[in-house]
Amino acid sequence: MPPLAYFGYGSNMLRLRLLARNVVLLDQGQPAVAEGFKLVFNKASIDGSSKANLTPATGEKVWGVLFTVGSGSLNDLDKAEGAPDHYRREHGIRVQSSIGAAKAMTYLAQPDKILPASGQPYDWYLALVLAGAIGYPGIPRKWLAHLRQLANPKPDLKQPPRKTFTEAVAQLKTAGHENWQGLLLSDTIQQ
């Protein structure tokens, strides 16, 4: 099976997160936009929060990162995304990047995991999304502001902290975001 074009639009925009999930990336990734979709935080998570999802929407667009993924990593991506129970693979998503148009695979929430209205992601999850987007200067600053307004994150107060929280914070710190909570504030995002 040949390498796979993969469009990450949520926390998987953060390259370090994919690498921590044992995904073999064959490039650094590049900013890309998927037209005809909008990003929503309406995927119900088992941790009581919501995660990013794409929904078809005429005239809308979603910024993300286009990666070339080693074909042997598809199972690792599926595992990380909870596929096929929580997300499903969607092939043939048209994306536009600086090197032209491409068809990519991405993940969409399974219909039975979609909340009736947009939910609230945890603050650490939104920080992962923002950190990923900040890593690619071609993603417009306006998109970062849009993500912050759209998400309306909530703190993850579970004690002791859940494994996903500690892993996310470690990934954020490794990516250079020691003060990851600052990513949630509009005036701290630099590009």
PDB file of C-alpha atoms in Angstrom:
ATOM      1  CA  MET A   1       0.000   0.000   0.000  1.00  0.00           C
ATOM      2  CA  PRO A   2       1.451   3.416  -0.956  1.00  0.00           C
ATOM      3  CA  PRO A   3       1.916   6.299   1.506  1.00  0.00           C
ATOM      4  CA  LEU A   4      -1.272   8.055   2.553  1.00  0.00           C
ATOM      5  CA  ALA A   5      -2.190  11.754   2.334  1.00  0.00           C
ATOM      6  CA  TYR A   6      -3.737  12.534   5.724  1.00  0.00           C
ATOM      7  CA  PHE A   7      -5.526  15.781   6.684  1.00  0.00           C
ATOM      8  CA  GLY A   8      -5.336  16.550  10.408  1.00  0.00           C
ATOM      9  CA  TYR A   9      -7.630  19.341  11.603  1.00  0.00           C
ATOM     10  CA  GLY A  10      -7.851  18.863  15.396  1.00  0.00           C
ATOM     11  CA  SER A  11      -5.203  17.833  17.895  1.00  0.00           C
ATOM     12  CA  ASN A  12      -3.500  15.806  15.150  1.00  0.00           C
ATOM     13  CA  MET A  13      -2.209  19.027  13.618  1.00  0.00           C
ATOM     14  CA  LEU A  14       0.472  18.797  16.303  1.00  0.00           C
ATOM     15  CA  ARG A  15       3.190  16.707  14.670  1.00  0.00           C
ATOM     16  CA  LEU A  16       4.592  15.568  18.028  1.00  0.00           C
ATOM     17  CA  ARG A  17       1.187  14.129  18.949  1.00  0.00           C
ATOM     18  CA  LEU A  18       1.158  11.941  15.856  1.00  0.00           C
ATOM     19  CA  LEU A  19       4.714  10.804  16.505  1.00  0.00           C
ATOM     20  CA  ALA A  20       3.804   9.945  20.112  1.00  0.00           C
ATOM     21  CA  ARG A  21       1.012   7.799  18.676  1.00  0.00           C
ATOM     22  CA  ASN A  22       3.584   5.795  16.660  1.00  0.00           C
ATOM     23  CA  VAL A  23       2.485   7.307  13.355  1.00  0.00           C
ATOM     24  CA  VAL A  24       5.271   7.308  10.752  1.00  0.00           C
ATOM     25  CA  LEU A  25       5.306  10.722   9.093  1.00  0.00           C
ATOM     26  CA  LEU A  26       7.157  10.915   5.798  1.00  0.00           C
ATOM     27  CA  ASP A  27       7.243  14.716   5.728  1.00  0.00           C
ATOM     28  CA  GLN A  28       6.980  17.732   8.029  1.00  0.00           C
ATOM     29  CA  GLY A  29       3.409  18.433   6.981  1.00  0.00           C
ATOM     30  CA  GLN A  30       2.096  21.574   5.367  1.00  0.00           C
ATOM     31  CA  PRO A  31      -0.833  23.912   5.931  1.00  0.00           C
ATOM     32  CA  ALA A  32      -3.871  22.947   3.910  1.00  0.00           C
ATOM     33  CA  VAL A  33      -7.494  23.950   3.676  1.00  0.00           C
ATOM     34  CA  ALA A  34     -10.545  21.753   3.099  1.00  0.00           C
ATOM     35  CA  GLU A  35     -13.348  23.653   1.378  1.00  0.00           C
ATOM     36  CA  GLY A  36     -16.989  22.718   1.853  1.00  0.00           C
ATOM     37  CA  PHE A  37     -16.618  21.814   5.540  1.00  0.00           C
ATOM     38  CA  LYS A  38     -16.832  23.571   8.858  1.00  0.00           C
ATOM     39  CA  LEU A  39     -15.145  22.600  12.091  1.00  0.00           C
ATOM     40  CA  VAL A  40     -17.347  21.900  15.089  1.00  0.00           C
ATOM     41  CA  PHE A  41     -16.648  20.522  18.553  1.00  0.00           C
ATOM     42  CA  ASN A  42     -19.558  18.124  18.491  1.00  0.00           C
ATOM     43  CA  LYS A  43     -17.961  14.689  18.819  1.00  0.00           C
ATOM     44  CA  ALA A  44     -18.856  13.226  22.217  1.00  0.00           C
ATOM     45  CA  SER A  45     -15.772  11.948  24.008  1.00  0.00           C
ATOM     46  CA  ILE A  46     -15.718   9.192  26.606  1.00  0.00           C
ATOM     47  CA  ASP A  47     -14.000  11.656  28.979  1.00  0.00           C
ATOM     48  CA  GLY A  48     -17.067  13.935  29.193  1.00  0.00           C
ATOM     49  CA  SER A  49     -15.789  16.574  26.813  1.00  0.00           C
ATOM     50  CA  SER A  50     -16.163  17.115  23.095  1.00  0.00           C
ATOM     51  CA  LYS A  51     -13.617  16.794  20.312  1.00  0.00           C
ATOM     52  CA  ALA A  52     -13.225  18.347  16.872  1.00  0.00           C
ATOM     53  CA  ASN A  53     -15.212  17.094  13.914  1.00  0.00           C
ATOM     54  CA  LEU A  54     -15.890  18.203  10.346  1.00  0.00           C
ATOM     55  CA  THR A  55     -19.348  18.649   8.964  1.00  0.00           C
ATOM     56  CA  PRO A  56     -20.251  19.480   5.342  1.00  0.00           C
ATOM     57  CA  ALA A  57     -21.045  23.178   4.882  1.00  0.00           C
ATOM     58  CA  THR A  58     -21.278  25.008   1.576  1.00  0.00           C
ATOM     59  CA  GLY A  59     -19.041  28.067   1.415  1.00  0.00           C
ATOM     60  CA  GLU A  60     -17.098  27.176   4.571  1.00  0.00           C
ATOM     61  CA  LYS A  61     -13.500  26.021   4.944  1.00  0.00           C
ATOM     62  CA  VAL A  62     -11.337  24.339   7.555  1.00  0.00           C
ATOM     63  CA  TRP A  63      -7.608  24.845   7.996  1.00  0.00           C
ATOM     64  CA  GLY A  64      -5.452  21.914   8.971  1.00  0.00           C
ATOM     65  CA  VAL A  65      -2.221  20.123   8.154  1.00  0.00           C
ATOM     66  CA  LEU A  66      -1.633  17.743   5.272  1.00  0.00           C
ATOM     67  CA  PHE A  67       0.796  14.956   6.186  1.00  0.00           C
ATOM     68  CA  THR A  68       2.192  12.065   4.191  1.00  0.00           C
ATOM     69  CA  VAL A  69       1.817   9.023   6.429  1.00  0.00           C
ATOM     70  CA  GLY A  70       3.536   5.669   6.030  1.00  0.00           C
ATOM     71  CA  SER A  71       1.003   3.036   4.950  1.00  0.00           C
ATOM     72  CA  GLY A  72       1.892   0.859   7.944  1.00  0.00           C
ATOM     73  CA  SER A  73       0.657   3.624  10.281  1.00  0.00           C
ATOM     74  CA  LEU A  74      -3.002   3.406   9.354  1.00  0.00           C
ATOM     75  CA  ASN A  75      -3.760   1.032  12.235  1.00  0.00           C
ATOM     76  CA  ASP A  76      -1.993   3.380  14.677  1.00  0.00           C
ATOM     77  CA  LEU A  77      -4.031   6.314  13.377  1.00  0.00           C
ATOM     78  CA  ASP A  78      -7.233   4.262  13.685  1.00  0.00           C
ATOM     79  CA  LYS A  79      -6.354   3.308  17.250  1.00  0.00           C
ATOM     80  CA  ALA A  80      -5.593   6.919  18.205  1.00  0.00           C
ATOM     81  CA  GLU A  81      -8.874   8.105  16.718  1.00  0.00           C
ATOM     82  CA  GLY A  82     -10.970   5.280  18.138  1.00  0.00           C
ATOM     83  CA  ALA A  83     -11.889   4.065  14.668  1.00  0.00           C
ATOM     84  CA  PRO A  84     -14.202   2.587  13.728  1.00  0.00           C
ATOM     85  CA  ASP A  85     -16.233   3.008  16.944  1.00  0.00           C
ATOM     86  CA  HIS A  86     -15.810   6.771  17.483  1.00  0.00           C
ATOM     87  CA  TYR A  87     -14.490   8.132  14.203  1.00  0.00           C
ATOM     88  CA  ARG A  88     -14.586   6.727  10.703  1.00  0.00           C
ATOM     89  CA  ARG A  89     -12.117   7.161   7.892  1.00  0.00           C
ATOM     90  CA  GLU A  90     -13.232   9.461   5.113  1.00  0.00           C
ATOM     91  CA  HIS A  91     -11.201   9.152   1.923  1.00  0.00           C
ATOM     92  CA  GLY A  92     -11.123  11.608  -0.958  1.00  0.00           C
ATOM     93  CA  ILE A  93     -11.407  14.860   1.002  1.00  0.00           C
ATOM     94  CA  ARG A  94     -10.213  17.604  -1.338  1.00  0.00           C
ATOM     95  CA  VAL A  95      -7.624  19.881   0.222  1.00  0.00           C
ATOM     96  CA  GLN A  96      -5.573  22.749  -1.134  1.00  0.00           C
ATOM     97  CA  SER A  97      -2.013  23.418  -0.001  1.00  0.00           C
ATOM     98  CA  SER A  98       0.915  25.469  -1.246  1.00  0.00           C
ATOM     99  CA  ILE A  99       1.900  22.604  -3.564  1.00  0.00           C
ATOM    100  CA  GLY A 100      -1.550  22.298  -5.095  1.00  0.00           C
ATOM    101  CA  ALA A 101      -4.738  20.300  -4.752  1.00  0.00           C
ATOM    102  CA  ALA A 102      -4.774  16.822  -3.246  1.00  0.00           C
ATOM    103  CA  LYS A 103      -7.210  14.174  -2.106  1.00  0.00           C
ATOM    104  CA  ALA A 104      -6.658  13.092   1.476  1.00  0.00           C
ATOM    105  CA  MET A 105      -8.023  10.836   4.157  1.00  0.00           C
ATOM    106  CA  THR A 106      -9.341  12.267   7.395  1.00  0.00           C
ATOM    107  CA  TYR A 107     -11.565  11.165  10.265  1.00  0.00           C
ATOM    108  CA  LEU A 108     -15.193  12.148  10.800  1.00  0.00           C
ATOM    109  CA  ALA A 109     -17.219  11.359  13.893  1.00  0.00           C
ATOM    110  CA  GLN A 110     -19.537   8.380  13.720  1.00  0.00           C
ATOM    111  CA  PRO A 111     -23.168   9.593  13.575  1.00  0.00           C
ATOM    112  CA  ASP A 112     -24.040   8.052  16.950  1.00  0.00           C
ATOM    113  CA  LYS A 113     -21.160   9.994  18.591  1.00  0.00           C
ATOM    114  CA  ILE A 114     -22.290  13.422  17.387  1.00  0.00           C
ATOM    115  CA  LEU A 115     -23.793  15.723  20.011  1.00  0.00           C
ATOM    116  CA  PRO A 116     -27.027  17.570  19.113  1.00  0.00           C
ATOM    117  CA  ALA A 117     -25.203  20.878  19.679  1.00  0.00           C
ATOM    118  CA  SER A 118     -21.577  21.882  19.905  1.00  0.00           C
ATOM    119  CA  GLY A 119     -20.035  20.736  23.174  1.00  0.00           C
ATOM    120  CA  GLN A 120     -17.058  21.886  25.188  1.00  0.00           C
ATOM    121  CA  PRO A 121     -13.571  20.483  24.709  1.00  0.00           C
ATOM    122  CA  TYR A 122     -11.159  20.445  27.613  1.00  0.00           C
ATOM    123  CA  ASP A 123      -8.706  23.315  27.743  1.00  0.00           C
ATOM    124  CA  TRP A 124      -5.735  20.990  27.185  1.00  0.00           C
ATOM    125  CA  TYR A 125      -7.371  19.582  24.036  1.00  0.00           C
ATOM    126  CA  LEU A 126      -7.904  23.052  22.572  1.00  0.00           C
ATOM    127  CA  ALA A 127      -4.286  23.895  23.499  1.00  0.00           C
ATOM    128  CA  LEU A 128      -3.146  20.863  21.450  1.00  0.00           C
ATOM    129  CA  VAL A 129      -5.216  22.080  18.476  1.00  0.00           C
ATOM    130  CA  LEU A 130      -3.820  25.615  18.751  1.00  0.00           C
ATOM    131  CA  ALA A 131      -0.227  24.415  19.245  1.00  0.00           C
ATOM    132  CA  GLY A 132      -0.532  22.328  16.096  1.00  0.00           C
ATOM    133  CA  ALA A 133      -1.895  25.236  14.074  1.00  0.00           C
ATOM    134  CA  ILE A 134       0.743  27.651  15.401  1.00  0.00           C
ATOM    135  CA  GLY A 135       3.460  25.282  14.170  1.00  0.00           C
ATOM    136  CA  TYR A 136       2.501  26.071  10.572  1.00  0.00           C
ATOM    137  CA  PRO A 137       2.865  29.775   9.710  1.00  0.00           C
ATOM    138  CA  GLY A 138       0.675  29.343   6.624  1.00  0.00           C
ATOM    139  CA  ILE A 139      -2.386  28.788   8.816  1.00  0.00           C
ATOM    140  CA  PRO A 140      -3.979  32.240   9.180  1.00  0.00           C
ATOM    141  CA  ARG A 141      -3.970  33.932  12.563  1.00  0.00           C
ATOM    142  CA  LYS A 142      -7.691  34.562  12.011  1.00  0.00           C
ATOM    143  CA  TRP A 143      -8.222  30.788  12.076  1.00  0.00           C
ATOM    144  CA  LEU A 144      -6.596  30.588  15.504  1.00  0.00           C
ATOM    145  CA  ALA A 145      -8.958  33.263  16.837  1.00  0.00           C
ATOM    146  CA  HIS A 146     -11.883  31.419  15.253  1.00  0.00           C
ATOM    147  CA  LEU A 147     -10.884  28.176  17.000  1.00  0.00           C
ATOM    148  CA  ARG A 148     -10.699  29.894  20.382  1.00  0.00           C
ATOM    149  CA  GLN A 149     -14.115  31.523  19.980  1.00  0.00           C
ATOM    150  CA  LEU A 150     -15.729  28.375  18.637  1.00  0.00           C
ATOM    151  CA  ALA A 151     -14.410  25.976  21.265  1.00  0.00           C
ATOM    152  CA  ASN A 152     -15.432  27.564  24.587  1.00  0.00           C
ATOM    153  CA  PRO A 153     -13.151  25.142  26.488  1.00  0.00           C
ATOM    154  CA  LYS A 154     -13.618  23.943  30.043  1.00  0.00           C
ATOM    155  CA  PRO A 155     -10.967  22.962  32.592  1.00  0.00           C
ATOM    156  CA  ASP A 156     -10.293  19.290  33.212  1.00  0.00           C
ATOM    157  CA  LEU A 157     -10.577  19.113  37.003  1.00  0.00           C
ATOM    158  CA  LYS A 158     -10.301  15.348  37.447  1.00  0.00           C
ATOM    159  CA  GLN A 159      -7.995  14.380  40.303  1.00  0.00           C
ATOM    160  CA  PRO A 160      -5.689  12.675  40.010  1.00  0.00           C
ATOM    161  CA  PRO A 161      -5.291  13.953  36.448  1.00  0.00           C
ATOM    162  CA  ARG A 162      -6.386  11.538  33.738  1.00  0.00           C
ATOM    163  CA  LYS A 163      -3.758   9.915  31.517  1.00  0.00           C
ATOM    164  CA  THR A 164      -4.891  11.889  28.454  1.00  0.00           C
ATOM    165  CA  PHE A 165      -4.335  15.151  30.353  1.00  0.00           C
ATOM    166  CA  THR A 166      -0.805  14.274  31.463  1.00  0.00           C
ATOM    167  CA  GLU A 167       0.124  13.001  27.979  1.00  0.00           C
ATOM    168  CA  ALA A 168      -1.255  16.143  26.340  1.00  0.00           C
ATOM    169  CA  VAL A 169       0.577  18.473  28.717  1.00  0.00           C
ATOM    170  CA  ALA A 170       3.834  16.567  28.144  1.00  0.00           C
ATOM    171  CA  GLN A 171       3.371  16.880  24.374  1.00  0.00           C
ATOM    172  CA  LEU A 172       2.627  20.603  24.677  1.00  0.00           C
ATOM    173  CA  LYS A 173       5.738  21.173  26.779  1.00  0.00           C
ATOM    174  CA  THR A 174       7.898  19.160  24.371  1.00  0.00           C
ATOM    175  CA  ALA A 175       6.531  21.349  21.566  1.00  0.00           C
ATOM    176  CA  GLY A 176       7.786  24.434  23.431  1.00  0.00           C
ATOM    177  CA  HIS A 177       4.556  25.457  25.138  1.00  0.00           C
ATOM    178  CA  GLU A 178       5.565  25.278  28.803  1.00  0.00           C
ATOM    179  CA  ASN A 179       2.770  27.727  29.622  1.00  0.00           C
ATOM    180  CA  TRP A 180       0.190  25.858  27.535  1.00  0.00           C
ATOM    181  CA  GLN A 181      -2.751  27.670  29.176  1.00  0.00           C
ATOM    182  CA  GLY A 182      -1.446  30.840  27.566  1.00  0.00           C
ATOM    183  CA  LEU A 183      -2.297  29.399  24.151  1.00  0.00           C
ATOM    184  CA  LEU A 184      -5.955  29.878  25.023  1.00  0.00           C
ATOM    185  CA  LEU A 185      -5.522  33.654  25.314  1.00  0.00           C
ATOM    186  CA  SER A 186      -5.678  35.627  22.102  1.00  0.00           C
ATOM    187  CA  ASP A 187      -2.856  38.041  22.898  1.00  0.00           C
ATOM    188  CA  THR A 188      -0.317  35.291  23.610  1.00  0.00           C
ATOM    189  CA  ILE A 189      -0.410  33.633  20.212  1.00  0.00           C
ATOM    190  CA  GLN A 190       2.499  34.699  18.092  1.00  0.00           C
ATOM    191  CA  GLN A 191       3.184  33.686  14.568  1.00  0.00           C
TER     192      GLN A 191
END
